[in-house]
Coordinates of C-alpha atoms and ligand atoms in Angstrom, one line a residue:
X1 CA 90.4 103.4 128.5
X2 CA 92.9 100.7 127.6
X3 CA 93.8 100.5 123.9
X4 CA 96.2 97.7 122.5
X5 CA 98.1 98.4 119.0
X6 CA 98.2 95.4 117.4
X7 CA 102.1 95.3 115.7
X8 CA 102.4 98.8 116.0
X9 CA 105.9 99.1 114.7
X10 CA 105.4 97.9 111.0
X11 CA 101.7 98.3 110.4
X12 CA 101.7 101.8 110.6
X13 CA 101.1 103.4 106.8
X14 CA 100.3 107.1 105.7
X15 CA 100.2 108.1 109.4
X16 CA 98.1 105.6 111.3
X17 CA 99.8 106.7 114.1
X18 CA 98.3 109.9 114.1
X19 CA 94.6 107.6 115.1
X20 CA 96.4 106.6 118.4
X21 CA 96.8 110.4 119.2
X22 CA 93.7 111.3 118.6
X23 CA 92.3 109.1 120.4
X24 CA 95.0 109.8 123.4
X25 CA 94.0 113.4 122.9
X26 CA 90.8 113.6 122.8
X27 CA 90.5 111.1 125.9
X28 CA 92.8 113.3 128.0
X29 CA 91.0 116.1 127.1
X30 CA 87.8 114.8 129.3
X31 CA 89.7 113.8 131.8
X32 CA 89.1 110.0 130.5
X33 CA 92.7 108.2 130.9
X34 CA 93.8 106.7 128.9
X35 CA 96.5 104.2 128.5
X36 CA 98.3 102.6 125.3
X37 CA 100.2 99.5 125.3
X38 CA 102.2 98.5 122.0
X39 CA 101.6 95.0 121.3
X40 CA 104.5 93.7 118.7
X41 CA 104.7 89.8 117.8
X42 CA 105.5 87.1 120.1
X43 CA 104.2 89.7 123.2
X44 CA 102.6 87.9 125.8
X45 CA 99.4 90.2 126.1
X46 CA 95.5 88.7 126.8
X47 CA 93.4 91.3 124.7
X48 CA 90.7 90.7 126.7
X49 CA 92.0 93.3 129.2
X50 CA 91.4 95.7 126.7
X51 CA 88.7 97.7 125.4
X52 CA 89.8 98.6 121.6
X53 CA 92.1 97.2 119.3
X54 CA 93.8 99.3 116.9
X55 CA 95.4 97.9 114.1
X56 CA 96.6 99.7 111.0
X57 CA 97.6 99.2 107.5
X58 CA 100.7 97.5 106.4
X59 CA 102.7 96.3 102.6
X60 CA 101.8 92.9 101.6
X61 CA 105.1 92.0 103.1
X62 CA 104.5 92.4 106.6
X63 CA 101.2 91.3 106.3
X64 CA 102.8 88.2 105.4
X65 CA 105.8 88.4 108.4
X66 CA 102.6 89.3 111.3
X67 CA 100.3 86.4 110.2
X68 CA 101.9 83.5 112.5
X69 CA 101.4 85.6 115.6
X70 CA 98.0 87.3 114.7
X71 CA 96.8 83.2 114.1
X72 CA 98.6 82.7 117.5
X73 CA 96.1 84.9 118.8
X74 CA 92.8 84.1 117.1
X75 CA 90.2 82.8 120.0
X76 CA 91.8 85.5 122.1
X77 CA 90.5 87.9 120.0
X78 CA 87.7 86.5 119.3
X79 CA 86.8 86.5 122.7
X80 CA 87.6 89.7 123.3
X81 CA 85.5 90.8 121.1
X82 CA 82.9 88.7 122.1
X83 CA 83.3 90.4 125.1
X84 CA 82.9 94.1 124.2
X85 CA 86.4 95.0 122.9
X86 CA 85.8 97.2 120.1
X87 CA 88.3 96.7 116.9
X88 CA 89.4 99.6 114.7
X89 CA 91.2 98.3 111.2
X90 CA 92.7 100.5 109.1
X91 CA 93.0 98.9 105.4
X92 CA 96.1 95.7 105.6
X93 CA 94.4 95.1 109.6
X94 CA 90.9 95.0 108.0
X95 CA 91.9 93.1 105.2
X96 CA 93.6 90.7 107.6
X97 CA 89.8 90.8 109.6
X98 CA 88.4 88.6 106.6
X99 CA 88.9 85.4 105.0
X100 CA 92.1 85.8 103.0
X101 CA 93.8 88.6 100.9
X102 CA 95.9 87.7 97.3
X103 CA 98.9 89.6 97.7
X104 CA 100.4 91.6 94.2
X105 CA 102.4 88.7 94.0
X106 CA 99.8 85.7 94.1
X107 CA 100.7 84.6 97.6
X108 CA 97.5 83.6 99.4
X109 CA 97.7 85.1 103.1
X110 CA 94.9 83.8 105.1
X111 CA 92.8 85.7 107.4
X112 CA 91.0 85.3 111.0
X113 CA 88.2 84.8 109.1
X114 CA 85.8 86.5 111.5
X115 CA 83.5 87.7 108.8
X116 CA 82.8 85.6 105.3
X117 CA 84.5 89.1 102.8
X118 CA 87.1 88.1 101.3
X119 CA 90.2 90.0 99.5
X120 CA 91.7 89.6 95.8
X121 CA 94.2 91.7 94.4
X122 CA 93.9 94.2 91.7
X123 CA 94.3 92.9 88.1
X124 CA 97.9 93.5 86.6
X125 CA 98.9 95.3 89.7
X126 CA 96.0 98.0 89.9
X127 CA 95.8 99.9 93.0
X128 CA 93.0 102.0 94.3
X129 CA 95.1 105.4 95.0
X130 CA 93.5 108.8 96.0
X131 CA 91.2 110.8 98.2
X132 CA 88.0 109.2 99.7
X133 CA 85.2 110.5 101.1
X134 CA 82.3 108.8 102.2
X135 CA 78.5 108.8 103.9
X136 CA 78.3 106.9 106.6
X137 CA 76.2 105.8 109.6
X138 CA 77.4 105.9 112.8
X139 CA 74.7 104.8 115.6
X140 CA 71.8 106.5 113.2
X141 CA 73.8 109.6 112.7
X142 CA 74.9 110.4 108.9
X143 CA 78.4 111.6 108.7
X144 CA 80.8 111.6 105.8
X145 CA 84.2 110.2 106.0
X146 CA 87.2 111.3 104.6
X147 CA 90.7 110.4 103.6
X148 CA 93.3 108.9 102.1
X149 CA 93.1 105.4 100.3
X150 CA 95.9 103.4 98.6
X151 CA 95.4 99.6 98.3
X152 CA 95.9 96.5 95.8
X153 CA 93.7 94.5 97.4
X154 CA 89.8 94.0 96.1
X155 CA 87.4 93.4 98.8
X156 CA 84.0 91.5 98.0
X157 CA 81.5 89.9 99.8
X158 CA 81.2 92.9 102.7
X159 CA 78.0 92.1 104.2
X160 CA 77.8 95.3 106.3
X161 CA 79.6 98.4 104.6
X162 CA 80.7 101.1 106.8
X163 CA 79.1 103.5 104.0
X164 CA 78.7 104.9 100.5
X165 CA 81.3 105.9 98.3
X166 CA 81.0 109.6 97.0
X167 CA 84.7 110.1 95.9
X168 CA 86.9 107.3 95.7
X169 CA 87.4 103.7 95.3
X170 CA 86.5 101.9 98.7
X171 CA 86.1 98.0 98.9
X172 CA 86.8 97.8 95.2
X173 CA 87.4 99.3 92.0
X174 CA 83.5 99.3 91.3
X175 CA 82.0 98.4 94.8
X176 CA 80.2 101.8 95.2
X177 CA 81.1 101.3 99.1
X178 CA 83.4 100.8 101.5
X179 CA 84.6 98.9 104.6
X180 CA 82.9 97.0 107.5
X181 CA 81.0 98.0 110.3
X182 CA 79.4 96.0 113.2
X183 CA 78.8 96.1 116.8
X184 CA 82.6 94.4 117.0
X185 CA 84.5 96.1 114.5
X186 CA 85.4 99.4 112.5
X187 CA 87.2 97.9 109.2
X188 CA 88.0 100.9 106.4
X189 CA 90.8 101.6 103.7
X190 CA 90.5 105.3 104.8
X191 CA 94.2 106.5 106.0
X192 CA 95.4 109.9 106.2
X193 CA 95.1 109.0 109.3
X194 CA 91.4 108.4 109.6
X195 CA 90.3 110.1 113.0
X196 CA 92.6 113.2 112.8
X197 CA 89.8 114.5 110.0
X198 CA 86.7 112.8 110.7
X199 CA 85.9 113.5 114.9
X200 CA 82.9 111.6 114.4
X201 CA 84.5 108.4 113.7
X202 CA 86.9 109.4 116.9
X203 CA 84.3 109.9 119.1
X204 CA 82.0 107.0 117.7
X205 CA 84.9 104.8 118.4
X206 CA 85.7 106.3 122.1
X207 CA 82.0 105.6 122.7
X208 CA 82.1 101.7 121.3
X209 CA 85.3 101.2 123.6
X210 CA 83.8 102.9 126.6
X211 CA 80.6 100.6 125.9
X212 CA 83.0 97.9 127.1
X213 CA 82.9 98.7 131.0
X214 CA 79.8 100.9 130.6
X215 CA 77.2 99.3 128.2
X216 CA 74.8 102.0 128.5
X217 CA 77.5 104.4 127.5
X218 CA 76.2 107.1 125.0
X219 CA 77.9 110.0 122.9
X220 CA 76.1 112.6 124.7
X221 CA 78.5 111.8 128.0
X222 CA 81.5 113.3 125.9
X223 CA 82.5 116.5 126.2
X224 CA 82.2 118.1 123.4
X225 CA 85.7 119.2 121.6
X226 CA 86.3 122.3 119.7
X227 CA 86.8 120.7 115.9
X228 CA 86.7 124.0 114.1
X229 CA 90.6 123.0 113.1
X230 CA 88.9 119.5 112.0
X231 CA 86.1 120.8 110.7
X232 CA 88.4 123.8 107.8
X233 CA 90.3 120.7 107.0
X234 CA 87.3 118.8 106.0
X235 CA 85.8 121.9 103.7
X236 CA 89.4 121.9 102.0
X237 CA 88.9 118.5 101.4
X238 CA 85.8 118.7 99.6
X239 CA 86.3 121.7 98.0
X240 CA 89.7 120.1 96.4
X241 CA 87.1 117.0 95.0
X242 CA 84.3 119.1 94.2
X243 CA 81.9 117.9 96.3
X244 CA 79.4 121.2 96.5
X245 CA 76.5 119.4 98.4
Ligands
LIG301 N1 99.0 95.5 101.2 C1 97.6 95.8 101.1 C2 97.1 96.2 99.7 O1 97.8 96.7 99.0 C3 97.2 96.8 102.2 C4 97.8 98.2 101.9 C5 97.5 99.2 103.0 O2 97.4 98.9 104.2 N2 97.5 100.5 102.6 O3 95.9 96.0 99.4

């Protein structure tokens, strides 16, 4: 498997790193290899090549400093991902996925514009701050997801959420849900880093990037991985927010 990540030496908050190691990990683990190319700006890379994109969350500031390059780059993204690359976005990337995101500070930065949502910033400098946890669907399979949120940014018109709020903000203040999800893309606010809690979403996403050489692909090829260390994390989790169900 050949992952690029996108600018990975400044978009990189609350651990994203820790959702390339995973995915290393639990790739090398199967015997899949697995190789990782950092992709910083002005890099001469075609993305087509690859089979995910990772990109993580970043301050409004280099958001701002990474936009040039990540325009630079537009139709070869797009066709990459019209191609069967898969695209993982962790919160400032996904933002960045959209239309356009009001920084804190006003400044409009625009976006690919891949998909019509849209980003505004929180009124008189709000944040969404805390533990998340949410139900999701991956291929027909309910999972919850859970993590780590902390974002400005308010984002509305998501025409395909990656699930339901139970704990936490997501998209929005009030949105009840949270992030994107397509046959193209994984967009979410959930950091903490994402995959090291939530093996579902890791293996969801190794299956969506192996799709890429191997359409017909399916979960049930991977090994299964023992996630009991996973799995007491994610009971702690929920006990500390009081989710009993
Ligand atoms: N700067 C963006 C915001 O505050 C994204 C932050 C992040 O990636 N955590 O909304």
């Amino acid at each position: 498997m050949k992952i690029a990540w996108l600018y990975h030496d400044f978009m990189d908050l609350y651990g994203d790193k820790g959702n390339i190691m995973v995915l290393q990990k639990r790739c090398e683990d199967r015997g899949i290899p697995c190789q990782v190319d950092k992709i910083g700006i002005g890099d001469e890379t075609d993305l087509c090549d690859y089979d995910l994109i990772f990109l993580g969350g970043g301050a409004d500031k280099e958001q701002l400093q990474l936009i040039p390059d990540l325009m630079a780059r537009r139709e070869n993204i797009r066709k990459a991902m019209d191609e069967g690359t898969f695209a993982l976005l962790i919160c400032g990337g996904y933002q960045l996925f959209g239309e356009y995101y009001i920084a804190a500070d006003g400044t409009k930065i625009d976006g690919l514009g891949f998909h019509s949502y849209y980003t505004d910033t929180g009124k008189a400098g709000a944040r969404c701050i805390g533990n998340i946890v949410i139900e999701a669907q991956l291929d027909g399979r309910t999972t919850e997801i859970m993590g780590f949120e902390n974002h400005g940014g308010q984002t509305c018109h998501v025409t395909h959420p990656l699930g339901k709020v139970i704990k936490g903000c997501g998209n929005s203040f009030d949105a009840g849900f949270e992030g994107y999800l397509d046959d193209h893309m994984l967009g979410t606010y959930i950091h903490g880093p994402l995959l090291p809690k939530n093996p579902d979403v890791a293996d969801f996403v190794i299956v969506k990037a192996m799709q890429k050489r191997n359409p017909s692909f399916r979960l049930e090829e991977l090994k299964p991985l023992d996630d009991s260390v996973a799995q007491l994390a994610r009971e702690q989790v929920r006990r500390k927010l009081g989710i009993t169900e």
